[in-house]
mmCIF file with all atom_site columns, C-alpha atoms in Angstrom:
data_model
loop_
_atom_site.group_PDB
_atom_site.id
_atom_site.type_symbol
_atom_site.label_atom_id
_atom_site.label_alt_id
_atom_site.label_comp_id
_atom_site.label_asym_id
_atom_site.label_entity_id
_atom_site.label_seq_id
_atom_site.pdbx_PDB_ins_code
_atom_site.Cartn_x
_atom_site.Cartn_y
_atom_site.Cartn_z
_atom_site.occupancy
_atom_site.B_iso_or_equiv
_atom_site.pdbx_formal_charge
_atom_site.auth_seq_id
_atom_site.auth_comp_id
_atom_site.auth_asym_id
_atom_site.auth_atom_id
_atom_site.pdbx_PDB_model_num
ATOM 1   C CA . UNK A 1 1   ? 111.004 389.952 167.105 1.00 42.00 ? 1   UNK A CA 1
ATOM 2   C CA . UNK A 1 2   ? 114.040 387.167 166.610 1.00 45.00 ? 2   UNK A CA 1
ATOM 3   C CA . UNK A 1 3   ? 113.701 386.337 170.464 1.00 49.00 ? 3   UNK A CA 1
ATOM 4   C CA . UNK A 1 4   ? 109.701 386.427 170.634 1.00 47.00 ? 4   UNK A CA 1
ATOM 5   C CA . UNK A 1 5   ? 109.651 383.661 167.556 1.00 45.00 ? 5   UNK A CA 1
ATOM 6   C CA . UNK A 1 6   ? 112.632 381.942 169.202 1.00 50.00 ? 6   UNK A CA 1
ATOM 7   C CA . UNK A 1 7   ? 109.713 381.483 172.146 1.00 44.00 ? 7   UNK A CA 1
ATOM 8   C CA . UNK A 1 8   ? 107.011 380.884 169.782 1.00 42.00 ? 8   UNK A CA 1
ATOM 9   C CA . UNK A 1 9   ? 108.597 377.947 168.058 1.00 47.00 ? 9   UNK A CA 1
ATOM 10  C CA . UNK A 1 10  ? 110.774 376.612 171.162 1.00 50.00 ? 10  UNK A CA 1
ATOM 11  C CA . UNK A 1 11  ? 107.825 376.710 173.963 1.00 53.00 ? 11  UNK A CA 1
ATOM 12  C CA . UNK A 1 12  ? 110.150 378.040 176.794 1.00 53.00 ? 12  UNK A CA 1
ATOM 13  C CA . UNK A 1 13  ? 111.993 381.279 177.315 1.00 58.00 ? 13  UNK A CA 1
ATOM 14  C CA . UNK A 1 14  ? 114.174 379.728 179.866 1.00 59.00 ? 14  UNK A CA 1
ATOM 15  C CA . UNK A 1 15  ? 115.992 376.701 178.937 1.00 58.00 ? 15  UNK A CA 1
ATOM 16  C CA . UNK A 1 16  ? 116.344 375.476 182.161 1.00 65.00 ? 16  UNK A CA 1
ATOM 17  C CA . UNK A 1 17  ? 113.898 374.566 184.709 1.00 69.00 ? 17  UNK A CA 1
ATOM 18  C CA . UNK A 1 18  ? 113.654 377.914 187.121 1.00 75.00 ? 18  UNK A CA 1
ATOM 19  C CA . UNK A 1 19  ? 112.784 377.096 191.345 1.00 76.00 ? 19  UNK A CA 1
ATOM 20  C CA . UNK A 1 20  ? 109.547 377.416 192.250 1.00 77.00 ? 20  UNK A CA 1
ATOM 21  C CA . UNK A 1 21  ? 110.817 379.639 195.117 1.00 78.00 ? 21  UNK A CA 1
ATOM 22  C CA . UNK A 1 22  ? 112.320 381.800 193.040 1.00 81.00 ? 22  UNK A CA 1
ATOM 23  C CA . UNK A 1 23  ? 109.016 382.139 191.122 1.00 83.00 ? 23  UNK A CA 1
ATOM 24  C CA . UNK A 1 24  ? 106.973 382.315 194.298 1.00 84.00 ? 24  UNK A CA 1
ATOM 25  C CA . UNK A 1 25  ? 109.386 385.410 194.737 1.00 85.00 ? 25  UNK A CA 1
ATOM 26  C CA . UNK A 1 26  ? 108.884 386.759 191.424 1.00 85.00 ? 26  UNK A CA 1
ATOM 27  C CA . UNK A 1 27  ? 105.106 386.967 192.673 1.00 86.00 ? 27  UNK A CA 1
ATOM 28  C CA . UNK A 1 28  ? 105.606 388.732 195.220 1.00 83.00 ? 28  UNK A CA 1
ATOM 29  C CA . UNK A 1 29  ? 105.165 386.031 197.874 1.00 83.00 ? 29  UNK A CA 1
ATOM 30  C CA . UNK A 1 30  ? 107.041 385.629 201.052 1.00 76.00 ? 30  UNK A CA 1
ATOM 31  C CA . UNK A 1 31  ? 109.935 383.285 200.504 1.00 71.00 ? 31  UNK A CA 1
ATOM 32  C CA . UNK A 1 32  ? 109.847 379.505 201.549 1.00 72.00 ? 32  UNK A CA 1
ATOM 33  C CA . UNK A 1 33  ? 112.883 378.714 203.512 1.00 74.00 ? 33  UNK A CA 1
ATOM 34  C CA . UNK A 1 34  ? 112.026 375.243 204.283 1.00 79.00 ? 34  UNK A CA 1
ATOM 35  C CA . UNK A 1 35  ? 115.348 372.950 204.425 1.00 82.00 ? 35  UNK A CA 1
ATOM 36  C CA . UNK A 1 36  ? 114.328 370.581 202.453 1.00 81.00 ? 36  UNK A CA 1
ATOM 37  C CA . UNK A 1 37  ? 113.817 372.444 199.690 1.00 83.00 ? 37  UNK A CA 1
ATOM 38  C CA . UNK A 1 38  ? 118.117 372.642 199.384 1.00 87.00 ? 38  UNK A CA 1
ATOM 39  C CA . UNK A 1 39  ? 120.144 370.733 196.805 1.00 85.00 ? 39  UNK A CA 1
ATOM 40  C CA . UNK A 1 40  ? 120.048 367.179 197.361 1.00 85.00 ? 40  UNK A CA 1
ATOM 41  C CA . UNK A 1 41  ? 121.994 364.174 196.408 1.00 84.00 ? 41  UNK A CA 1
ATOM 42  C CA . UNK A 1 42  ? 121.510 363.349 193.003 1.00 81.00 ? 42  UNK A CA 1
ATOM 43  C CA . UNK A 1 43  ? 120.616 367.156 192.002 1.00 76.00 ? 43  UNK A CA 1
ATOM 44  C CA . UNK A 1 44  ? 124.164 367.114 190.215 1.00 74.00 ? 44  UNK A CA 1
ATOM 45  C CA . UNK A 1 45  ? 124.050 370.742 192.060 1.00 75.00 ? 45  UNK A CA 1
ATOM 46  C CA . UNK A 1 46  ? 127.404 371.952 194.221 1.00 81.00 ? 46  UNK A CA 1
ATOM 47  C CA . UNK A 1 47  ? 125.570 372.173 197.115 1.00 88.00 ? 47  UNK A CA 1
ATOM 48  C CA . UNK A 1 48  ? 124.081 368.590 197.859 1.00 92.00 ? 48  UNK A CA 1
ATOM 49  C CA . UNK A 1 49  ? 126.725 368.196 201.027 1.00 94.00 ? 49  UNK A CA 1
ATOM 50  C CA . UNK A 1 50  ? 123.676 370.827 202.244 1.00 94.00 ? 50  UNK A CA 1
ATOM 51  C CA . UNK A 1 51  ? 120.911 368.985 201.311 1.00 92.00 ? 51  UNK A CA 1
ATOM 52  C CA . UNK A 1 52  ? 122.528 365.618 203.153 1.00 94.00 ? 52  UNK A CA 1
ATOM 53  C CA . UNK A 1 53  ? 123.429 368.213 206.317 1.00 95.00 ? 53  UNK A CA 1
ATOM 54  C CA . UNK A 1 54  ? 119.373 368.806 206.640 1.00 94.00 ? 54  UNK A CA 1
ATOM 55  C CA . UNK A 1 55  ? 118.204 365.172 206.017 1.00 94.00 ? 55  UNK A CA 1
ATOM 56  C CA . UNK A 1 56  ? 120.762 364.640 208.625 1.00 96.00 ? 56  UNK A CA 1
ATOM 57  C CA . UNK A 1 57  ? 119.392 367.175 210.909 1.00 95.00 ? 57  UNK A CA 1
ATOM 58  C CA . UNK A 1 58  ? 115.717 366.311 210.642 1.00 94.00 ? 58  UNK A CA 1
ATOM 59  C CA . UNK A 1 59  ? 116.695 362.725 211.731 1.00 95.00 ? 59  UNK A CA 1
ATOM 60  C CA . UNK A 1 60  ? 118.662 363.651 214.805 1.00 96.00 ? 60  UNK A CA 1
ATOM 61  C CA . UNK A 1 61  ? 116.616 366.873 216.194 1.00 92.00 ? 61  UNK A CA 1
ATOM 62  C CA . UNK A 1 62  ? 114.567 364.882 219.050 1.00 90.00 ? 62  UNK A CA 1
ATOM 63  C CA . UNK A 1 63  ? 117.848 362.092 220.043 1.00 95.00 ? 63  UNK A CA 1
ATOM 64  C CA . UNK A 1 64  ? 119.729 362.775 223.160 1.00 95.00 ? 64  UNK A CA 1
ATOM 65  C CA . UNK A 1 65  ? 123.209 364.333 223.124 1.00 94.00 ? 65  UNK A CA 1
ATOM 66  C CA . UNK A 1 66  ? 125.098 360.544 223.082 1.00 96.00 ? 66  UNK A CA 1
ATOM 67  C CA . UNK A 1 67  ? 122.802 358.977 219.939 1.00 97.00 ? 67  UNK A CA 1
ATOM 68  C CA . UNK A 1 68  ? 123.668 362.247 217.767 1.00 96.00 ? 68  UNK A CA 1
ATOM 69  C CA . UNK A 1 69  ? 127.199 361.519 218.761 1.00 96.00 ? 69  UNK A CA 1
ATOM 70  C CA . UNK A 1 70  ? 127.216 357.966 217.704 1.00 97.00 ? 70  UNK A CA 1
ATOM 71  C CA . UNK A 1 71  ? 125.089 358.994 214.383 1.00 97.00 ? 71  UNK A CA 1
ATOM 72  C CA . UNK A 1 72  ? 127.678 361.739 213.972 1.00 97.00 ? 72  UNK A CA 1
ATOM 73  C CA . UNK A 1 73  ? 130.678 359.320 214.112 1.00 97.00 ? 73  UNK A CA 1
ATOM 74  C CA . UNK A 1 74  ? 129.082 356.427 211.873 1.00 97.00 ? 74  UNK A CA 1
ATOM 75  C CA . UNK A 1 75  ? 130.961 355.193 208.999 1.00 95.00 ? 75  UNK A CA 1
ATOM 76  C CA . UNK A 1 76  ? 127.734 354.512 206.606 1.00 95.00 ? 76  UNK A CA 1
ATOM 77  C CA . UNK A 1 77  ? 126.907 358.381 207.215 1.00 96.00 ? 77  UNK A CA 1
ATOM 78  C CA . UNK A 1 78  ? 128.097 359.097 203.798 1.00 95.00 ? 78  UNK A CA 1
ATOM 79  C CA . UNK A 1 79  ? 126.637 356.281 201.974 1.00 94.00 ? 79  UNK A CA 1
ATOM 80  C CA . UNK A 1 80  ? 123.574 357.337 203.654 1.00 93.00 ? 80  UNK A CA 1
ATOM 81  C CA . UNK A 1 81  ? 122.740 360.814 202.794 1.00 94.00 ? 81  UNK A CA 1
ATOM 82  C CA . UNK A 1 82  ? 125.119 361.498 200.346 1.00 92.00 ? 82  UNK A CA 1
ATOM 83  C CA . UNK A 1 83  ? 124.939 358.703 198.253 1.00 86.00 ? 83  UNK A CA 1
ATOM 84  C CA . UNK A 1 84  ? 125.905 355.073 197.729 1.00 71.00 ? 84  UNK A CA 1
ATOM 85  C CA . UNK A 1 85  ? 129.290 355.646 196.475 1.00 82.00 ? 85  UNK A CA 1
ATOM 86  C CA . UNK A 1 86  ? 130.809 358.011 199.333 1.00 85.00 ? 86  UNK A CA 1
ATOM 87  C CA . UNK A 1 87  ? 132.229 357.288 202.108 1.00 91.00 ? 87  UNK A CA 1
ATOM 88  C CA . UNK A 1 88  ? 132.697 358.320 205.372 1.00 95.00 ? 88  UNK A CA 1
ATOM 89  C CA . UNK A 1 89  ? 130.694 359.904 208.650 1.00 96.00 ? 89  UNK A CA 1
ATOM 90  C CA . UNK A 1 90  ? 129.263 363.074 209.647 1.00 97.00 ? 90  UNK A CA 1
ATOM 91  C CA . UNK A 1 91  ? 132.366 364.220 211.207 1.00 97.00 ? 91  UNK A CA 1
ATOM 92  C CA . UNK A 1 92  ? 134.803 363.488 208.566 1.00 96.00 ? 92  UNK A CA 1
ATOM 93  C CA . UNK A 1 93  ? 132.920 365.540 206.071 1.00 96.00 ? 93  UNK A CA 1
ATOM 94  C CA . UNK A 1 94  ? 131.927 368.269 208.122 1.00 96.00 ? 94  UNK A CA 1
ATOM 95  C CA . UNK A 1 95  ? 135.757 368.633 209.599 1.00 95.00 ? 95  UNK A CA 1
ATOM 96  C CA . UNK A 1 96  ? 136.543 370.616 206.196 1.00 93.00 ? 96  UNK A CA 1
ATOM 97  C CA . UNK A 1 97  ? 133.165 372.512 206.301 1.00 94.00 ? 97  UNK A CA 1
ATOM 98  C CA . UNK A 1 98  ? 132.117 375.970 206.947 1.00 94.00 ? 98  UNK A CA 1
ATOM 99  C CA . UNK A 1 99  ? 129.199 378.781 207.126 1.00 95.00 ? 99  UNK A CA 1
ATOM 100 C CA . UNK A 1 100 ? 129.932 378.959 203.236 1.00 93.00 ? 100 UNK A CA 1
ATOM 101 C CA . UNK A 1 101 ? 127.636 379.125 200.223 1.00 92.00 ? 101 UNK A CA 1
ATOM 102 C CA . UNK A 1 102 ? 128.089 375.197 199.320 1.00 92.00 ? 102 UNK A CA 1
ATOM 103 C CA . UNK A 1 103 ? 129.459 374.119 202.396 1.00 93.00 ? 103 UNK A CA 1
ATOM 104 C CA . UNK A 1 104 ? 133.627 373.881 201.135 1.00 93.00 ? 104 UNK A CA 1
ATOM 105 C CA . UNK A 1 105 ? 133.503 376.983 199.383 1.00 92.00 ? 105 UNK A CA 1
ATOM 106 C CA . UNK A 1 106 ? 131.506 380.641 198.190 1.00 91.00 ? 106 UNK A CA 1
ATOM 107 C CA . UNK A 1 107 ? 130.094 383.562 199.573 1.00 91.00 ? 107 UNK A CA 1
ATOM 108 C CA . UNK A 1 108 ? 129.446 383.266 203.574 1.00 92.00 ? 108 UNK A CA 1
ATOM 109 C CA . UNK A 1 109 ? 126.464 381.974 204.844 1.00 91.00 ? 109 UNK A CA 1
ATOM 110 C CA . UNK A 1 110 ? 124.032 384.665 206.363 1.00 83.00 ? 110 UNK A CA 1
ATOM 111 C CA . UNK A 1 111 ? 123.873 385.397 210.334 1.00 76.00 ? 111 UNK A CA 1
ATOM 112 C CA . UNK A 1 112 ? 120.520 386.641 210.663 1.00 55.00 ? 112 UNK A CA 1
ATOM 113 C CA . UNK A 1 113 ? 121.759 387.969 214.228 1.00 51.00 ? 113 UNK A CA 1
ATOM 114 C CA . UNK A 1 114 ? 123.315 390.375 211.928 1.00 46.00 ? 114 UNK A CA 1
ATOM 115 C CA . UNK A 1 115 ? 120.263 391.087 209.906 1.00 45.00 ? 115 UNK A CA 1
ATOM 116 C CA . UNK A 1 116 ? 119.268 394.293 211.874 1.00 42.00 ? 116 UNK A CA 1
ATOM 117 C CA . UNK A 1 117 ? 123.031 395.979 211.770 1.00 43.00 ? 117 UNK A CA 1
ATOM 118 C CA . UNK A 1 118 ? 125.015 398.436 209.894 1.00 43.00 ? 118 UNK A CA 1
ATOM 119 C CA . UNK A 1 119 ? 125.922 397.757 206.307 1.00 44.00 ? 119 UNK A CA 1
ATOM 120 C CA . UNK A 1 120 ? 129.651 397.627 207.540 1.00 46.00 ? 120 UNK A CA 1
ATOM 121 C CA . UNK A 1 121 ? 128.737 396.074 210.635 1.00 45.00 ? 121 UNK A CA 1
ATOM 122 C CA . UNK A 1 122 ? 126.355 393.222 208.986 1.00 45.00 ? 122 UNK A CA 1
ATOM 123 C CA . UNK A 1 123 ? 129.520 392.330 206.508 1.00 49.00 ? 123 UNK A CA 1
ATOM 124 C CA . UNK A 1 124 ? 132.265 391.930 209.540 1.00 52.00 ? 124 UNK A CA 1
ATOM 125 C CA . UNK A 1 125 ? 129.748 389.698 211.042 1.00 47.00 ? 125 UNK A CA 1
ATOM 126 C CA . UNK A 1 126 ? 129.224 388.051 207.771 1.00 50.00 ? 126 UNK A CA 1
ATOM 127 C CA . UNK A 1 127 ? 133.114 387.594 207.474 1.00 52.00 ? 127 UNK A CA 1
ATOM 128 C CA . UNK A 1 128 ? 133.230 386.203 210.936 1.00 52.00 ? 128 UNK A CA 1
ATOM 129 C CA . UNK A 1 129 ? 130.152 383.370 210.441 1.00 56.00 ? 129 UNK A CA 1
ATOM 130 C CA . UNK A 1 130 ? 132.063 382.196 207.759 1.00 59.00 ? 130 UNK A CA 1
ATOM 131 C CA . UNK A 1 131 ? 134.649 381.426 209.794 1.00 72.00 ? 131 UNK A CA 1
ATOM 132 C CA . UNK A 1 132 ? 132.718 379.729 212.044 1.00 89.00 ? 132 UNK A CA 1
ATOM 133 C CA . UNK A 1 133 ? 132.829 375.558 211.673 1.00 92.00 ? 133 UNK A CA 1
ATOM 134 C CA . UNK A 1 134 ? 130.622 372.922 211.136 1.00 95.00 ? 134 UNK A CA 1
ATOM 135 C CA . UNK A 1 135 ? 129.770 370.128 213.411 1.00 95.00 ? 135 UNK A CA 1
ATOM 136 C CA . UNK A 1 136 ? 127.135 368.523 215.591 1.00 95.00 ? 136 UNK A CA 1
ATOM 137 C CA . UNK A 1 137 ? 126.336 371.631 217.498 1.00 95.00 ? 137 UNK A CA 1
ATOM 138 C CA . UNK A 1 138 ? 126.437 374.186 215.099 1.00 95.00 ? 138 UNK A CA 1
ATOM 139 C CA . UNK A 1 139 ? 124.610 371.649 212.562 1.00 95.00 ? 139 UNK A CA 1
ATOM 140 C CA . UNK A 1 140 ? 120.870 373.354 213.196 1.00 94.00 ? 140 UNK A CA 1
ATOM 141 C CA . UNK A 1 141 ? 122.443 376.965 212.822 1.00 95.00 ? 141 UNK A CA 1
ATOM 142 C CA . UNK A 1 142 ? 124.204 375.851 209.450 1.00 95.00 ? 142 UNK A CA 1
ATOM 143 C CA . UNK A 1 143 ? 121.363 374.170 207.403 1.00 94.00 ? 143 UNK A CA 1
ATOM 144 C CA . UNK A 1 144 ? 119.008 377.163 208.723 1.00 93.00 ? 144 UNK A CA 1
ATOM 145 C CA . UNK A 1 145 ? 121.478 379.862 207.171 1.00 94.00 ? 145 UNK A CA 1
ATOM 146 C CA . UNK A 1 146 ? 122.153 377.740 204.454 1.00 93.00 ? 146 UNK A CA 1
ATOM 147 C CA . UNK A 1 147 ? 118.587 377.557 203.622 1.00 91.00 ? 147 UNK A CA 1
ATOM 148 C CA . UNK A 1 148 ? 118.340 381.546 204.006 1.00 90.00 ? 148 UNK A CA 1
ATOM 149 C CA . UNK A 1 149 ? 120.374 381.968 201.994 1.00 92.00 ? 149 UNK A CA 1
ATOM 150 C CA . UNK A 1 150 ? 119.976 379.467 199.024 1.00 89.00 ? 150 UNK A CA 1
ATOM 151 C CA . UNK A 1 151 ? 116.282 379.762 198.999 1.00 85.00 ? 151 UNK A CA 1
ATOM 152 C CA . UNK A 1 152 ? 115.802 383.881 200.007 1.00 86.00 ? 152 UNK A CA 1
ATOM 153 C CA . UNK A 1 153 ? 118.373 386.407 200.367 1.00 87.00 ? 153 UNK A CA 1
ATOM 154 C CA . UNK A 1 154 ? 120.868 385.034 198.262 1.00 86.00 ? 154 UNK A CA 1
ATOM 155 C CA . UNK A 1 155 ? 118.824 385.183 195.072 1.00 84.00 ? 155 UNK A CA 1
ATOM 156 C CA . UNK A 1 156 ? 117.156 388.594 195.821 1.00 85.00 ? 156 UNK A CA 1
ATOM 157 C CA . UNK A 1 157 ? 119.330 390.577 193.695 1.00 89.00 ? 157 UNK A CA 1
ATOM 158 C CA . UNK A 1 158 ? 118.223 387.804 190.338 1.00 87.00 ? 158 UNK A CA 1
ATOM 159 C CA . UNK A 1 159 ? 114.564 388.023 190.890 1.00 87.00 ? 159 UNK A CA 1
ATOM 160 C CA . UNK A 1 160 ? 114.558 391.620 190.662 1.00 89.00 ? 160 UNK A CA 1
ATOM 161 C CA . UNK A 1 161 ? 116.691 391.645 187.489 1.00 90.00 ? 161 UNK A CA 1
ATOM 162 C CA . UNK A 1 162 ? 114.504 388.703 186.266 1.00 85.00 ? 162 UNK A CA 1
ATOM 163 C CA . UNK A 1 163 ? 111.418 391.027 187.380 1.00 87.00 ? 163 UNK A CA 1
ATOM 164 C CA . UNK A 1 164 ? 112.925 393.771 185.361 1.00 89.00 ? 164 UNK A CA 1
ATOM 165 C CA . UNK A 1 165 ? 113.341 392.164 182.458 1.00 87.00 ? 165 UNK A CA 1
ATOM 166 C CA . UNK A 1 166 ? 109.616 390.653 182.035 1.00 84.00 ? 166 UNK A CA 1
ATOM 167 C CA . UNK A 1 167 ? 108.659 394.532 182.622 1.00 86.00 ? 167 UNK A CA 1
ATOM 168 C CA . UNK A 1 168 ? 110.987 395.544 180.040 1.00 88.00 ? 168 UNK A CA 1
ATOM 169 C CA . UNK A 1 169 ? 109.716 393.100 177.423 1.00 81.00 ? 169 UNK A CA 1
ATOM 170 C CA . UNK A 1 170 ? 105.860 393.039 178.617 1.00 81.00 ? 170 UNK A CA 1
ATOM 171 C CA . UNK A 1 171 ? 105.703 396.856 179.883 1.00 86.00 ? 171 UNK A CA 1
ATOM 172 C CA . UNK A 1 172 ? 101.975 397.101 181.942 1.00 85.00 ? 172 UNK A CA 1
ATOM 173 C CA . UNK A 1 173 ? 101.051 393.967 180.623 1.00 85.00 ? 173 UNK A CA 1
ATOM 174 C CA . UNK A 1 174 ? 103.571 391.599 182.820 1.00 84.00 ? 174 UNK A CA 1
ATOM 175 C CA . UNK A 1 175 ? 101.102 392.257 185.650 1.00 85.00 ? 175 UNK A CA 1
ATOM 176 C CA . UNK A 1 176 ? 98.802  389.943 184.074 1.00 88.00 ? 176 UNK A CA 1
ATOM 177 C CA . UNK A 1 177 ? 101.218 386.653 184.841 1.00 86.00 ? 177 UNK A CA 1
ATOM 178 C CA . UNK A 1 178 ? 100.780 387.420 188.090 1.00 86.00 ? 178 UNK A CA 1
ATOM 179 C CA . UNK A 1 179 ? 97.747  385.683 187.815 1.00 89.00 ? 179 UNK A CA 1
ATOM 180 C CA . UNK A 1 180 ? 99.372  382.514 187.205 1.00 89.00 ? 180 UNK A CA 1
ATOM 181 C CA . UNK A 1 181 ? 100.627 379.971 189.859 1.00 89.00 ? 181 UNK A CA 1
ATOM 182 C CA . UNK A 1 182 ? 104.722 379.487 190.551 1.00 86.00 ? 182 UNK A CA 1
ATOM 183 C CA . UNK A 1 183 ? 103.908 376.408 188.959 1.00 85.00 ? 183 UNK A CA 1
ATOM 184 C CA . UNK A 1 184 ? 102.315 377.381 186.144 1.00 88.00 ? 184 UNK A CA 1
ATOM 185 C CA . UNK A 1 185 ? 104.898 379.489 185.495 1.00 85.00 ? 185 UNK A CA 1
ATOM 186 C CA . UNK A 1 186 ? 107.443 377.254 185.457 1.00 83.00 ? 186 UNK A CA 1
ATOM 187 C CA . UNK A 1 187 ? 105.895 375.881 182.970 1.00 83.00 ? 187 UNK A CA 1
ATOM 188 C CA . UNK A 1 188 ? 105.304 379.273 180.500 1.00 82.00 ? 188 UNK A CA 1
ATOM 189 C CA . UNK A 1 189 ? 108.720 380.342 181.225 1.00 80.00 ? 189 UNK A CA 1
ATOM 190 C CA . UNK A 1 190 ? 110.564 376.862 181.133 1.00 78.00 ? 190 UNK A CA 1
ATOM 191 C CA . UNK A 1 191 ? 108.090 375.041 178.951 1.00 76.00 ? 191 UNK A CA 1
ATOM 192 C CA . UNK A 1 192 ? 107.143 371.320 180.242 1.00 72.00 ? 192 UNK A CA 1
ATOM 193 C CA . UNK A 1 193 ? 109.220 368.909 182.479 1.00 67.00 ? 193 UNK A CA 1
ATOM 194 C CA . UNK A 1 194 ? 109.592 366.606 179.860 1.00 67.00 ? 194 UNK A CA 1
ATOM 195 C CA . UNK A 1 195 ? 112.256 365.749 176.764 1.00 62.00 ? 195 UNK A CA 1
ATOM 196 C CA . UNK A 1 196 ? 111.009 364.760 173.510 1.00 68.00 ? 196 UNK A CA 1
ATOM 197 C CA . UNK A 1 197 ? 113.766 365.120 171.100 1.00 70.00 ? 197 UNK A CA 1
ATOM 198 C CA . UNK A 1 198 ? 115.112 361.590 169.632 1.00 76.00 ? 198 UNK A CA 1
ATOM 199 C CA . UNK A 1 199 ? 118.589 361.016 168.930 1.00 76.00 ? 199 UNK A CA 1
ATOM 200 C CA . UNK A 1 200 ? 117.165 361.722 165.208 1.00 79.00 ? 200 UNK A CA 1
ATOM 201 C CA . UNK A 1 201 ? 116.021 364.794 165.999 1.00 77.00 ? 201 UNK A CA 1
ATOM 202 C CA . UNK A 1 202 ? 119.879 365.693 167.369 1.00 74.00 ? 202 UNK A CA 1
ATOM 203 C CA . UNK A 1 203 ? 120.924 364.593 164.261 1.00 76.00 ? 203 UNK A CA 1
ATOM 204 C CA . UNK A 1 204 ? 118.907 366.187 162.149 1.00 79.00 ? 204 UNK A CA 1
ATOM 205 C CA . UNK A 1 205 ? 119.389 369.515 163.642 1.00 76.00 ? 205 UNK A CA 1
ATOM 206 C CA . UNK A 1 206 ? 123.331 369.575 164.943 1.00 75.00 ? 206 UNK A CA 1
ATOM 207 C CA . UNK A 1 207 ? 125.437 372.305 162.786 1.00 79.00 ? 207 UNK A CA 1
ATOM 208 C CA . UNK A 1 208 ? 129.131 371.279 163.226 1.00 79.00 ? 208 UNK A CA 1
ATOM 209 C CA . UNK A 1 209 ? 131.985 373.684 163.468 1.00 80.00 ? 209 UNK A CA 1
ATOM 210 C CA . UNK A 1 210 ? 135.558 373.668 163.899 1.00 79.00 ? 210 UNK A CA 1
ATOM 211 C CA . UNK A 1 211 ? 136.434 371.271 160.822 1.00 82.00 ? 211 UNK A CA 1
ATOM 212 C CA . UNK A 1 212 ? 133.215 368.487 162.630 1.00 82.00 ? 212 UNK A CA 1
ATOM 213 C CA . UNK A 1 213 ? 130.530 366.508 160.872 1.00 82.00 ? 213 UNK A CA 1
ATOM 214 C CA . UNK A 1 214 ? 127.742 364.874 162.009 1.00 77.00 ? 214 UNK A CA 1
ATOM 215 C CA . UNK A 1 215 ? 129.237 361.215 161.382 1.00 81.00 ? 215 UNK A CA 1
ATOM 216 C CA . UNK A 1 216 ? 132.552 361.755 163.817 1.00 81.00 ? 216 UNK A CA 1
ATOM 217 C CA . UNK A 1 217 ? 132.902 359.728 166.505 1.00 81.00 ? 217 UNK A CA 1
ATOM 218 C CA . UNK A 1 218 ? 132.637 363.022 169.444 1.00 77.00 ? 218 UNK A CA 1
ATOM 219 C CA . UNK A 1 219 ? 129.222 364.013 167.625 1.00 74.00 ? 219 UNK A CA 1
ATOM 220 C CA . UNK A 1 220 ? 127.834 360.518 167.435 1.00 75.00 ? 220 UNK A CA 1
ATOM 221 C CA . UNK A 1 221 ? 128.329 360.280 170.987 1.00 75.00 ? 221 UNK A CA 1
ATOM 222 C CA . UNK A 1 222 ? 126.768 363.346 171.854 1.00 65.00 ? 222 UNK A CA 1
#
């Protein structure tokens, strides 16, 4: 009853804003794998070297073999798809890269060649792609596994334990969000998109510990 008024007076159950792909997947619906749908610059997520990778790859799909290369080896490419403060091209970054969660560093990337094999067989291959490095040719290969597995088998395993849990807490009746849209969802579960505390507000509702008051100098800048 604590955590249903929690809800009640807080307007979210989630306190951070949940994917829509992982509440299209929640729904039952087939997962959206689209590569632009990966961390981006700016997301303040790990993975945003991935989210540059497939800007980078939708720009140079349909240039010839020497115009990749000179994209590849441009100076700017950093400032360009990673942000305004980074430096360096294609090449440099990716040098240091493999089929890995973020790019530098996680679980492997999925090989979907691998999809179809053995449990023990699927991880050796898994092991192996991993290994496998990152550059202009193997570019296409990378985003698509990255986007497998940020956006669909990766985050299998925590939709089913977030599907669990609704049926836990709503028994029968959590077949009647369903009926809702990913978005709408979002927004139950998450509450809206929007902040509307004041610095007052923060005030009025810190409780300090560890010898703190409201009025020291750490707490007034938070």
């Amino acid at each position: 009853s604590g955590s249903a008024g929690s809800v009640l007076r807080e307007s979210f159950v989630v306190p951070l804003p949940l994917a829509v792909t992982v509440l299209r997947q929640l729904r039952g619906e087939v997962a959206c794998t689209h590569a632009m749908q990966l961390p981006q610059p700016g997301d303040g997520l790990a993975g945003e070297f991935l989210g540059a990778c497939a800007l980078f790859w939708a720009d140079v799909q349909g240039l010839d073999l020497e115009e990749r290369q000179r994209l590849a080896s441009d100076p700017s490419w950093a400032s360009r798809y990673l942000g305004s403060d980074k430096t360096g091209s294609f090449e440099d970054w990716a040098s240091n890269a493999e089929f890995v969660a973020t790019g530098f560093s996680g679980p492997p990337l999925p090989d979907s060649t691998a999809a179809s094999s053995s449990t023990s067989a699927a991880s050796e291959a898994a092991s192996s792609h991993a290994s496998r490095s990152v550059n202009l040719d193997s570019l296409g290969d990378f985003v698509e596994a990255a986007a497998s597995f940020w956006l669909d088998v990766g985050i299998h395993e925590q939709v089913k334990a977030l599907r669990r849990g609704l049926h836990d807490v709503l028994g029968p009746r959590a077949g009647a969000l369903w009926l809702f849209s990913p978005a709408e969802l979002r927004e139950l579960f998450c509450g809206e998109e929007s902040v509307s505390w004041t610095s007052q507000d923060l005030y009025d509702n810190l409780h300090c510990a560890g010898g703190l008051s409201r009025d020291d100098e750490v707490m007034v800048w938070l």
